């Protein structure tokens, strides 16, 4: 806890400094803490997303980020009076303490070890690498949030707990605006404080953006709301509904601002960086879709993409059905099966459907154009996501803002909202302190099985898993490390190929080939395996056990 507390004491002011510099440069006007911190995040990510094409986002870049941030505080002469007023409130301090406390538990999300950690490490050590998806397809996602995290992972946030900053922004917003009902989301957010998951910034900012549009005079800061919606799209393209919603709203009420020169230039910058980055790392415009609009030498394997798509389909139905069974269903069957899965997922799926339908009924009953427009965009998102992969985690960012609007429309006494929130936080804490409660009673919640035991070490620094047992191999001109008898990367040094990846490459008949084996920054492409190379991979795989065999 001490480490995280000291880390936040440095990260928050430098973000504020970056935000103040960015808003002055772009002639925006933000008076709130949360808005300036958000501006700092977006500006750092944009600069790092450009710099990363040419250099690693390692310690040298982090030092520059720190210096610019603190310089911004002195240049702009920021006023922290509002922050000091908040710090005088005991409840505000309790929420901060609880958030930092829960963030000290060990990461338990599978993606932390297979996607987040390797992505951040590649960005930190090499920058944005051409064709990195050919080393591991999942690295082709490369969310902008991981570019932001890579700016701090060498010094200020080596335990990758940057999501605590997002939690604090949410708390700042709730207390600044005195919107106590939205505090009810905080127990849910606690599940995402242990990893640099791009889901949390998407959840937090989608709620704040929608609340700003419906509960304030959004026309004053329409420019910034539009740019925030684009930024969220670069975090996860499944957030496409937000730019559509804000654009349609602006087209109806703020055309002059929407089509202003400054707005157009900033829009082109953000979207260009995103699409160029996607083509550079993945070989197409949006991961994991094959558009066939781009033809580059580092495009990923069609076989591996098909396997990825099939796996996403299997995950949608919690691996309870085979691909052949799923493909044989009618549209009605796919919806019914999705709603009647065994385990807790059917409850979440049913809840998503009820929220969307119920909110639509409410919007049309009130005959409110903004509500109807929001519902249409979210319904579109739900249908599109369900078509590609109906996993509930890709839909939650659209559901939470709807719930937030409903909560803010209910007259709940502040003391009751705060009390329910603290009880919810208490339940989450009990689960982390005694993970067997979840592991033994909700066995279908797979990530719950990865929760570790608490330790006194958490008082000093966050817990993390380590896997120093690995072997080094070389196939073609690519030397890599492979974890011993485990299917996830953990903290194995780069470059790392898990046994799962090796087996997939073996079945696909291709393998990563470095443009320059002495400089991985130059990138990778796939090369067909020779009989000798295929035999070598087969011999390597004999020494490993598979936690998740590839069929």
Coordinates of C-alpha atoms in Angstrom, one line a residue:
X1 CA 0.0 0.0 0.0
X2 CA 2.9 2.3 0.8
X3 CA 4.3 1.9 -2.7
X4 CA 1.0 2.6 -4.4
X5 CA 0.3 5.6 -2.2
X6 CA 3.7 7.1 -3.0
X7 CA 3.3 6.3 -6.7
X8 CA -0.1 8.1 -6.9
X9 CA 1.4 11.1 -5.1
X10 CA 3.7 11.5 -8.2
X11 CA 1.4 10.3 -11.0
X12 CA -1.6 12.4 -10.2
X13 CA 0.2 15.8 -10.2
X14 CA 2.1 15.0 -13.4
X15 CA -1.1 14.0 -15.1
X16 CA -2.7 17.2 -13.9
X17 CA 0.3 19.2 -15.3
X18 CA 0.0 17.4 -18.7
X19 CA -3.7 18.1 -18.7
X20 CA -3.2 21.8 -17.9
X21 CA -0.6 22.2 -20.7
X22 CA -2.8 20.3 -23.2
X23 CA -5.9 22.4 -22.4
X24 CA -4.0 25.7 -22.7
X25 CA -2.4 24.6 -26.0
X26 CA -5.8 23.5 -27.4
X27 CA -7.8 26.4 -25.9
X28 CA -10.0 24.2 -23.8
X29 CA -11.3 25.3 -20.4
X30 CA -11.5 22.7 -17.6
X31 CA -11.9 23.7 -14.0
X32 CA -12.6 20.2 -12.5
X33 CA -9.9 17.8 -11.3
X34 CA -11.3 14.8 -13.2
X35 CA -11.4 16.6 -16.5
X36 CA -7.8 17.9 -16.2
X37 CA -6.5 14.4 -15.2
X38 CA -8.4 12.9 -18.2
X39 CA -6.9 15.5 -20.5
X40 CA -3.5 14.5 -19.1
X41 CA -4.1 10.8 -19.9
X42 CA -5.3 11.5 -23.5
X43 CA -2.4 13.9 -24.2
X44 CA 0.3 11.5 -22.8
X45 CA -1.2 8.6 -24.7
X46 CA -1.3 10.6 -28.0
X47 CA 2.4 11.7 -27.7
X48 CA 3.5 8.2 -26.6
X49 CA 1.5 6.7 -29.5
X50 CA 3.5 8.8 -31.9
X51 CA 6.9 8.4 -30.2
X52 CA 6.5 4.6 -29.9
X53 CA 6.8 4.1 -33.7
X54 CA 10.4 5.3 -33.5
X55 CA 11.7 4.5 -30.0
X56 CA 10.9 2.3 -27.0
X57 CA 8.6 3.7 -24.3
X58 CA 11.1 2.8 -21.6
X59 CA 12.8 4.7 -18.7
X60 CA 14.1 7.5 -20.8
X61 CA 10.7 8.3 -22.2
X62 CA 9.2 8.0 -18.7
X63 CA 11.6 10.6 -17.3
X64 CA 10.6 13.0 -20.1
X65 CA 6.9 12.4 -19.3
X66 CA 7.6 13.1 -15.6
X67 CA 9.5 16.3 -16.3
X68 CA 6.9 17.7 -18.7
X69 CA 4.1 16.9 -16.3
X70 CA 5.7 18.7 -13.3
X71 CA 6.8 21.6 -15.6
X72 CA 3.2 22.0 -16.5
X73 CA 2.2 22.5 -12.9
X74 CA 4.6 25.5 -12.6
X75 CA 4.0 26.9 -16.0
X76 CA 0.3 27.0 -15.7
X77 CA 0.2 27.7 -12.0
X78 CA -2.5 25.2 -11.1
X79 CA -4.9 25.8 -8.2
X80 CA -5.4 22.7 -6.0
X81 CA -7.9 24.3 -3.6
X82 CA -10.7 22.0 -4.8
X83 CA -8.5 18.9 -4.2
X84 CA -7.6 20.1 -0.7
X85 CA -11.3 20.6 0.1
X86 CA -12.0 17.0 -1.0
X87 CA -9.1 15.7 1.1
X88 CA -10.8 17.2 4.2
X89 CA -13.8 14.8 3.7
X90 CA -13.3 11.6 5.7
X91 CA -15.5 9.5 3.4
X92 CA -13.4 10.6 0.4
X93 CA -10.3 9.5 2.1
X94 CA -12.0 6.2 3.0
X95 CA -12.8 5.5 -0.7
X96 CA -9.2 6.3 -1.6
X97 CA -7.8 4.0 1.1
X98 CA -10.1 1.1 0.1
X99 CA -9.2 1.4 -3.6
X100 CA -5.5 1.4 -2.9
X101 CA -6.0 -1.5 -0.5
X102 CA -7.8 -3.8 -2.9
X103 CA -5.3 -3.0 -5.6
X104 CA -2.5 -4.6 -3.6
X105 CA -4.0 -8.1 -4.1
X106 CA -2.4 -10.2 -6.8
X107 CA -3.8 -10.1 -10.4
X108 CA -6.2 -12.8 -11.2
X109 CA -7.5 -11.9 -14.7
X110 CA -6.2 -14.4 -17.3
X111 CA -5.5 -11.6 -19.8
X112 CA -3.1 -10.0 -17.4
X113 CA -0.5 -12.7 -18.1
X114 CA -1.4 -13.5 -21.7
X115 CA -2.1 -10.0 -23.1
X116 CA -1.6 -7.0 -20.8
X117 CA 1.9 -7.8 -19.4
X118 CA 3.5 -8.9 -22.7
X119 CA 1.9 -5.9 -24.6
X120 CA 3.3 -3.4 -22.0
X121 CA 6.7 -5.1 -22.0
X122 CA 7.0 -5.0 -25.8
X123 CA 6.0 -1.3 -25.8
X124 CA 8.5 -0.5 -23.0
X125 CA 11.4 -2.4 -24.4
X126 CA 10.9 -2.0 -28.2
X127 CA 8.1 0.5 -28.8
X128 CA 5.3 -0.2 -31.4
X129 CA 6.7 -3.1 -33.4
X130 CA 5.7 -3.9 -36.9
X131 CA 3.9 -7.2 -37.2
X132 CA 4.0 -8.0 -33.5
X133 CA 0.8 -10.0 -33.9
X134 CA 2.9 -12.6 -35.7
X135 CA 4.7 -13.3 -32.4
X136 CA 1.4 -13.7 -30.7
X137 CA -1.9 -12.8 -32.4
X138 CA -3.3 -11.3 -29.2
X139 CA -0.5 -8.7 -29.2
X140 CA -2.2 -7.2 -32.4
X141 CA -4.9 -5.7 -30.2
X142 CA -2.4 -3.3 -28.5
X143 CA -4.9 -1.0 -26.8
X144 CA -4.0 2.7 -26.4
X145 CA -4.4 2.1 -22.6
X146 CA -1.3 -0.1 -22.7
X147 CA 0.6 2.6 -24.5
X148 CA -0.3 4.8 -21.6
X149 CA 0.7 2.2 -19.0
X150 CA 4.0 1.6 -20.7
X151 CA 4.9 5.3 -20.0
X152 CA 5.1 4.4 -16.3
X153 CA 6.1 0.8 -15.9
X154 CA 9.8 1.3 -15.4
X155 CA 9.7 3.7 -12.4
X156 CA 6.4 5.1 -11.1
X157 CA 4.2 2.0 -11.7
X158 CA 6.3 -1.1 -12.1
X159 CA 3.5 -3.2 -10.7
X160 CA 1.1 -2.2 -13.4
X161 CA -1.6 -0.7 -11.2
X162 CA -2.4 2.3 -13.4
X163 CA -6.1 1.5 -13.2
X164 CA -6.1 2.8 -9.7
X165 CA -5.8 6.3 -11.3
X166 CA -9.1 5.6 -13.2
X167 CA -10.8 4.6 -10.0
X168 CA -9.7 7.9 -8.4
X169 CA -10.9 9.9 -11.3
X170 CA -14.3 8.3 -10.9
X171 CA -14.3 9.1 -7.2
X172 CA -13.2 12.7 -7.9
X173 CA -16.1 13.0 -10.3
X174 CA -18.7 11.6 -8.0
X175 CA -17.6 13.9 -5.1
X176 CA -17.1 17.0 -7.2
X177 CA -20.6 16.6 -8.8
X178 CA -22.2 15.2 -5.6
X179 CA -23.6 12.3 -7.7
X180 CA -23.7 9.8 -4.9
X181 CA -25.7 7.2 -6.7
X182 CA -23.0 6.4 -9.2
X183 CA -20.7 5.4 -6.3
X184 CA -22.7 2.1 -6.4
X185 CA -20.4 1.1 -9.3
X186 CA -17.2 1.1 -7.2
X187 CA -17.5 -2.5 -5.8
X188 CA -17.6 -3.7 -9.4
X189 CA -14.7 -1.5 -10.4
X190 CA -12.6 -3.1 -7.6
X191 CA -12.3 -6.2 -9.8
X192 CA -10.2 -4.3 -12.3
X193 CA -7.7 -2.5 -10.1
X194 CA -5.0 -5.3 -10.1
X195 CA -4.3 -5.2 -13.9
X196 CA -3.9 -2.6 -16.7
X197 CA -7.2 -3.8 -18.2
X198 CA -8.6 -1.4 -20.8
X199 CA -12.0 -2.4 -19.7
X200 CA -12.0 -0.2 -16.6
X201 CA -11.1 3.1 -18.4
X202 CA -13.8 2.2 -20.9
X203 CA -16.4 1.6 -18.2
X204 CA -15.5 4.7 -16.2
X205 CA -15.3 7.1 -19.1
X206 CA -18.4 5.8 -20.8
X207 CA -20.4 6.5 -17.6
X208 CA -18.9 9.9 -17.1
X209 CA -19.3 10.9 -20.8
X210 CA -23.0 9.9 -20.9
X211 CA -23.7 11.5 -17.5
X212 CA -22.1 14.7 -18.7
X213 CA -24.3 14.8 -21.8
X214 CA -27.5 14.2 -19.9
X215 CA -26.8 16.0 -16.6
X216 CA -24.9 19.1 -17.7
X217 CA -24.8 21.7 -20.5
X218 CA -22.6 19.5 -22.7
X219 CA -22.5 22.1 -25.5
X220 CA -19.9 24.1 -23.5
X221 CA -17.4 21.3 -23.7
X222 CA -18.7 19.4 -26.7
X223 CA -15.3 19.3 -28.3
X224 CA -13.7 17.5 -25.4
X225 CA -16.5 15.0 -25.1
X226 CA -16.2 14.2 -28.8
X227 CA -12.5 13.7 -28.5
X228 CA -13.0 11.5 -25.3
X229 CA -15.4 9.3 -27.3
X230 CA -12.7 8.8 -30.0
X231 CA -10.1 8.1 -27.4
X232 CA -12.3 5.4 -25.9
X233 CA -12.7 3.9 -29.4
X234 CA -8.9 3.6 -29.6
X235 CA -8.9 1.8 -26.2
X236 CA -11.3 -0.8 -27.5
X237 CA -13.0 -0.6 -31.0
X238 CA -16.1 -2.2 -29.4
X239 CA -16.7 1.3 -28.0
X240 CA -17.7 2.4 -31.5
X241 CA -21.1 3.3 -30.3
X242 CA -19.9 6.3 -28.3
X243 CA -18.4 8.3 -31.2
X244 CA -21.6 7.5 -33.2
X245 CA -23.8 8.7 -30.4
X246 CA -21.8 11.9 -29.8
X247 CA -21.5 12.6 -33.5
X248 CA -25.3 12.2 -34.1
X249 CA -25.9 14.4 -31.1
X250 CA -23.5 17.0 -32.3
X251 CA -24.9 16.9 -35.8
X252 CA -28.3 17.7 -34.4
X253 CA -27.3 20.4 -31.9
X254 CA -23.6 21.4 -32.3
X255 CA -22.8 21.4 -36.1
X256 CA -20.6 24.4 -35.9
X257 CA -18.3 22.9 -33.2
X258 CA -18.4 19.4 -34.7
X259 CA -17.2 20.6 -38.1
X260 CA -14.9 23.3 -36.8
X261 CA -11.3 23.2 -38.0
X262 CA -9.8 22.4 -34.6
X263 CA -12.2 19.5 -34.1
X264 CA -11.5 18.1 -37.5
X265 CA -7.7 18.3 -37.1
X266 CA -7.8 16.6 -33.7
X267 CA -10.2 14.0 -35.0
X268 CA -7.9 13.2 -37.9
X269 CA -4.9 13.0 -35.6
X270 CA -6.5 10.5 -33.1
X271 CA -8.0 8.3 -35.8
X272 CA -5.0 8.3 -38.0
X273 CA -2.7 7.3 -35.1
X274 CA -5.1 4.5 -34.2
X275 CA -5.5 3.0 -37.7
X276 CA -1.8 3.4 -38.6
X277 CA -0.9 1.6 -35.4
X278 CA -3.3 -1.2 -36.2
X279 CA -1.9 -1.7 -39.7
X280 CA 1.6 -1.5 -38.3
X281 CA 1.1 -4.1 -35.5
X282 CA -1.6 -6.3 -37.0
X283 CA -1.6 -5.8 -40.7
X284 CA -5.2 -4.6 -41.0
X285 CA -7.3 -1.7 -39.8
X286 CA -9.1 -3.3 -36.8
X287 CA -8.1 -6.3 -34.8
X288 CA -9.2 -9.1 -35.3
X289 CA -11.2 -8.5 -38.5
X290 CA -9.8 -9.3 -41.9
X291 CA -11.0 -6.5 -44.2
X292 CA -8.7 -7.4 -47.1
X293 CA -8.3 -3.7 -47.8
X294 CA -4.6 -3.8 -46.8
X295 CA -1.9 -6.0 -48.3
X296 CA 1.3 -6.0 -46.3
X297 CA 4.0 -8.5 -45.9
X298 CA 3.4 -8.9 -42.1
X299 CA -0.3 -9.9 -42.3
X300 CA -1.2 -12.7 -39.8
X301 CA -2.0 -16.2 -40.7
X302 CA -5.5 -16.9 -41.9
X303 CA -5.5 -20.2 -40.1
X304 CA -4.5 -18.5 -36.8
X305 CA -7.2 -15.8 -37.3
X306 CA -9.8 -18.5 -37.9
X307 CA -8.7 -20.4 -34.8
X308 CA -9.1 -17.1 -32.8
X309 CA -12.5 -16.5 -34.2
X310 CA -13.6 -20.0 -33.3
X311 CA -12.3 -19.6 -29.8
X312 CA -14.2 -16.4 -29.4
X313 CA -17.3 -18.2 -30.5
X314 CA -16.7 -21.0 -28.0
X315 CA -16.2 -18.5 -25.2
X316 CA -19.5 -16.8 -26.1
X317 CA -21.2 -20.1 -25.1
X318 CA -18.8 -20.8 -22.3
X319 CA -17.3 -23.8 -24.1
X320 CA -20.6 -25.7 -23.5
X321 CA -21.1 -26.4 -27.2
X322 CA -18.9 -27.4 -30.2
X323 CA -18.2 -25.2 -33.2
X324 CA -20.3 -27.6 -35.4
X325 CA -23.2 -27.4 -33.0
X326 CA -23.0 -23.5 -32.9
X327 CA -22.8 -23.2 -36.7
X328 CA -25.9 -25.4 -37.1
X329 CA -28.1 -23.1 -35.1
X330 CA -30.7 -20.6 -36.4
X331 CA -30.6 -17.0 -35.2
X332 CA -33.3 -17.7 -32.7
X333 CA -31.3 -20.8 -31.4
X334 CA -28.2 -18.7 -30.9
X335 CA -30.1 -16.2 -28.8
X336 CA -31.9 -18.9 -26.7
X337 CA -28.7 -20.8 -26.1
X338 CA -26.9 -17.6 -25.1
X339 CA -29.7 -16.8 -22.5
X340 CA -29.8 -20.4 -21.1
X341 CA -26.2 -21.2 -20.6
X342 CA -25.3 -23.2 -17.5
X343 CA -23.7 -21.1 -14.7
X344 CA -23.6 -17.5 -13.8
X345 CA -23.2 -16.2 -17.4
X346 CA -26.9 -16.8 -18.3
X347 CA -27.7 -14.4 -15.4
X348 CA -25.4 -11.7 -16.8
X349 CA -26.6 -12.2 -20.4
X350 CA -30.3 -12.1 -19.4
X351 CA -29.5 -8.9 -17.4
X352 CA -28.0 -7.3 -20.4
X353 CA -31.0 -8.0 -22.5
X354 CA -33.4 -6.8 -19.9
X355 CA -31.5 -3.5 -19.4
X356 CA -31.4 -2.8 -23.1
X357 CA -35.1 -3.6 -23.7
X358 CA -36.2 -1.9 -20.5
X359 CA -34.3 1.3 -21.2
X360 CA -35.7 1.4 -24.8
X361 CA -39.2 1.2 -23.3
X362 CA -38.4 4.0 -20.9
X363 CA -36.8 6.2 -23.7
X364 CA -39.8 5.9 -26.0
X365 CA -42.3 6.4 -23.1
X366 CA -40.6 9.7 -22.2
X367 CA -40.3 10.7 -25.9
X368 CA -36.8 12.0 -25.2
X369 CA -34.8 12.4 -28.4
X370 CA -31.4 12.1 -26.6
X371 CA -32.5 8.9 -24.7
X372 CA -33.9 7.3 -27.9
X373 CA -30.7 8.2 -29.8
X374 CA -28.6 6.7 -27.0
X375 CA -30.7 3.5 -26.9
X376 CA -30.5 3.1 -30.7
X377 CA -26.6 3.4 -30.6
X378 CA -26.4 0.9 -27.7
X379 CA -28.8 -1.5 -29.4
X380 CA -26.7 -1.3 -32.6
X381 CA -23.6 -2.0 -30.6
X382 CA -25.2 -5.0 -28.8
X383 CA -26.3 -6.6 -32.1
X384 CA -22.9 -6.0 -33.8
X385 CA -21.0 -7.4 -30.8
X386 CA -23.3 -10.4 -30.6
X387 CA -22.8 -11.1 -34.3
X388 CA -19.0 -11.3 -33.9
X389 CA -18.7 -12.5 -30.3
X390 CA -21.5 -12.4 -27.8
X391 CA -19.2 -12.3 -24.8
X392 CA -20.9 -10.1 -22.1
X393 CA -17.6 -8.3 -21.3
X394 CA -17.8 -6.6 -24.7
X395 CA -21.2 -5.3 -23.9
X396 CA -20.9 -4.0 -20.4
X397 CA -19.4 -0.6 -21.4
X398 CA -22.8 0.2 -23.1
X399 CA -24.9 -1.2 -20.2
X400 CA -23.3 0.7 -17.4
X401 CA -24.2 4.2 -18.7
X402 CA -27.8 3.1 -19.0
X403 CA -27.8 1.9 -15.4
X404 CA -26.1 5.1 -14.3
X405 CA -28.8 7.3 -15.9
X406 CA -31.5 5.1 -14.2
X407 CA -29.8 5.4 -10.8
X408 CA -29.4 9.2 -11.2
X409 CA -33.1 9.4 -11.9
X410 CA -34.0 7.6 -8.7
X411 CA -34.3 9.6 -5.5
X412 CA -32.0 7.8 -3.1
X413 CA -30.8 9.5 0.1
X414 CA -27.0 10.2 -0.1
X415 CA -26.4 8.3 3.2
X416 CA -28.2 5.2 1.7
X417 CA -26.1 5.3 -1.5
X418 CA -22.9 5.6 0.4
X419 CA -23.9 2.9 2.9
X420 CA -24.9 0.4 0.2
X421 CA -21.6 1.2 -1.6
X422 CA -19.5 0.6 1.5
X423 CA -21.3 -2.7 2.1
X424 CA -20.6 -3.8 -1.4
X425 CA -17.0 -2.9 -1.1
X426 CA -16.9 -4.9 2.2
X427 CA -18.2 -7.9 0.4
X428 CA -15.6 -7.6 -2.3
X429 CA -12.9 -7.3 0.3
X430 CA -14.1 -10.4 2.1
X431 CA -13.9 -12.3 -1.3
X432 CA -10.3 -11.2 -1.8
X433 CA -9.4 -12.0 1.8
X434 CA -11.1 -15.4 1.5
X435 CA -11.1 -16.4 -2.2
X436 CA -12.2 -19.9 -1.5
X437 CA -15.7 -18.5 -0.9
X438 CA -15.9 -17.7 -4.6
X439 CA -13.9 -20.6 -5.8
X440 CA -16.0 -23.2 -4.0
X441 CA -19.4 -21.6 -4.6
X442 CA -19.1 -20.2 -8.1
X443 CA -17.0 -22.7 -10.0
X444 CA -18.2 -21.5 -13.4
X445 CA -16.5 -18.1 -12.7
X446 CA -13.2 -19.2 -14.0
X447 CA -11.0 -16.2 -13.2
X448 CA -12.1 -16.5 -9.6
X449 CA -10.1 -19.7 -9.4
X450 CA -6.9 -17.6 -10.0
X451 CA -7.3 -15.4 -7.0
X452 CA -4.4 -15.7 -4.6
X453 CA -4.1 -15.6 -0.8
X454 CA -3.5 -12.3 1.0
X455 CA -0.1 -11.5 2.5
X456 CA 1.4 -9.0 5.0
X457 CA 3.6 -8.0 2.1
X458 CA 0.7 -6.0 0.7
X459 CA 1.2 -3.3 3.3
X460 CA 4.5 -2.4 1.5
X461 CA 3.8 -3.3 -2.1
X462 CA 1.3 -5.0 -4.3
X463 CA 1.4 -8.8 -4.7
X464 CA 2.3 -10.3 -8.1
X465 CA 2.9 -13.8 -9.5
X466 CA 6.3 -14.8 -10.8
X467 CA 7.4 -17.6 -13.1
X468 CA 11.2 -17.5 -13.4
X469 CA 11.3 -21.1 -14.7
X470 CA 11.7 -21.0 -18.5
X471 CA 13.8 -22.4 -21.3
X472 CA 15.3 -20.7 -24.3
X473 CA 14.9 -22.1 -27.9
X474 CA 15.7 -21.0 -31.4
X475 CA 13.6 -21.7 -34.6
X476 CA 14.5 -20.1 -37.9
X477 CA 16.2 -16.8 -36.9
X478 CA 14.0 -16.3 -33.9
X479 CA 15.4 -16.9 -30.4
X480 CA 12.7 -17.0 -27.7
X481 CA 11.9 -18.1 -24.2
X482 CA 9.1 -20.5 -23.2
X483 CA 7.6 -20.9 -19.7
X484 CA 8.1 -24.4 -18.3
X485 CA 4.9 -26.3 -17.9
X486 CA 2.6 -23.3 -17.8
X487 CA 0.5 -21.8 -20.6
X488 CA 0.8 -18.1 -19.7
X489 CA 3.7 -15.7 -19.9
X490 CA 3.8 -14.2 -16.5
X491 CA 7.2 -12.3 -16.2
X492 CA 9.2 -14.5 -18.5
X493 CA 11.7 -12.2 -20.4
X494 CA 11.0 -11.2 -24.0
X495 CA 10.6 -12.5 -26.5
X496 CA 8.3 -15.2 -25.1
X497 CA 6.3 -17.9 -26.9
X498 CA 4.1 -20.1 -24.7
X499 CA 3.6 -23.8 -25.4
X500 CA 0.1 -22.9 -26.6
X501 CA 1.5 -20.5 -29.3
X502 CA 4.1 -23.0 -30.3
X503 CA 1.5 -25.7 -30.9
X504 CA -0.6 -23.3 -32.9
X505 CA 2.3 -22.3 -35.1
X506 CA 3.1 -26.0 -35.6
X507 CA -0.5 -26.7 -36.7
X508 CA -0.5 -23.6 -39.0
X509 CA 2.8 -24.6 -40.6
X510 CA 4.2 -21.0 -40.1
X511 CA 6.5 -19.3 -37.6
X512 CA 7.6 -15.8 -36.7
X513 CA 10.6 -14.6 -38.7
X514 CA 12.4 -11.4 -37.6
X515 CA 13.3 -8.9 -40.2
X516 CA 16.5 -8.5 -38.3
X517 CA 17.3 -11.1 -35.6
X518 CA 19.6 -8.6 -33.8
X519 CA 16.9 -5.8 -33.7
X520 CA 13.4 -6.9 -33.0
X521 CA 12.2 -3.3 -33.3
X522 CA 12.3 -3.8 -37.1
X523 CA 9.4 -6.3 -36.7
X524 CA 8.3 -9.8 -37.7
X525 CA 6.5 -11.6 -40.5
X526 CA 5.4 -15.2 -40.9
X527 CA 7.5 -17.7 -42.8
X528 CA 6.5 -21.2 -43.8
X529 CA 8.1 -23.9 -41.6
X530 CA 10.6 -26.2 -43.3
X531 CA 10.3 -29.9 -42.4
X532 CA 13.4 -29.6 -40.2
X533 CA 11.9 -26.6 -38.3
X534 CA 8.6 -28.3 -37.9
X535 CA 10.4 -31.3 -36.4
X536 CA 12.3 -29.1 -34.0
X537 CA 9.1 -27.5 -32.7
X538 CA 7.7 -31.0 -32.3
X539 CA 10.7 -32.0 -30.2
X540 CA 10.4 -28.9 -28.1
X541 CA 6.8 -29.5 -27.4
X542 CA 7.5 -33.1 -26.1
X543 CA 9.1 -31.5 -23.0
X544 CA 6.0 -29.6 -22.0
X545 CA 2.6 -30.3 -20.5
X546 CA -0.5 -28.5 -21.8
X547 CA -3.0 -26.8 -19.5
X548 CA -5.2 -26.0 -22.4
X549 CA -4.5 -28.4 -25.3
X550 CA -5.0 -27.2 -28.9
X551 CA -7.3 -29.4 -30.8

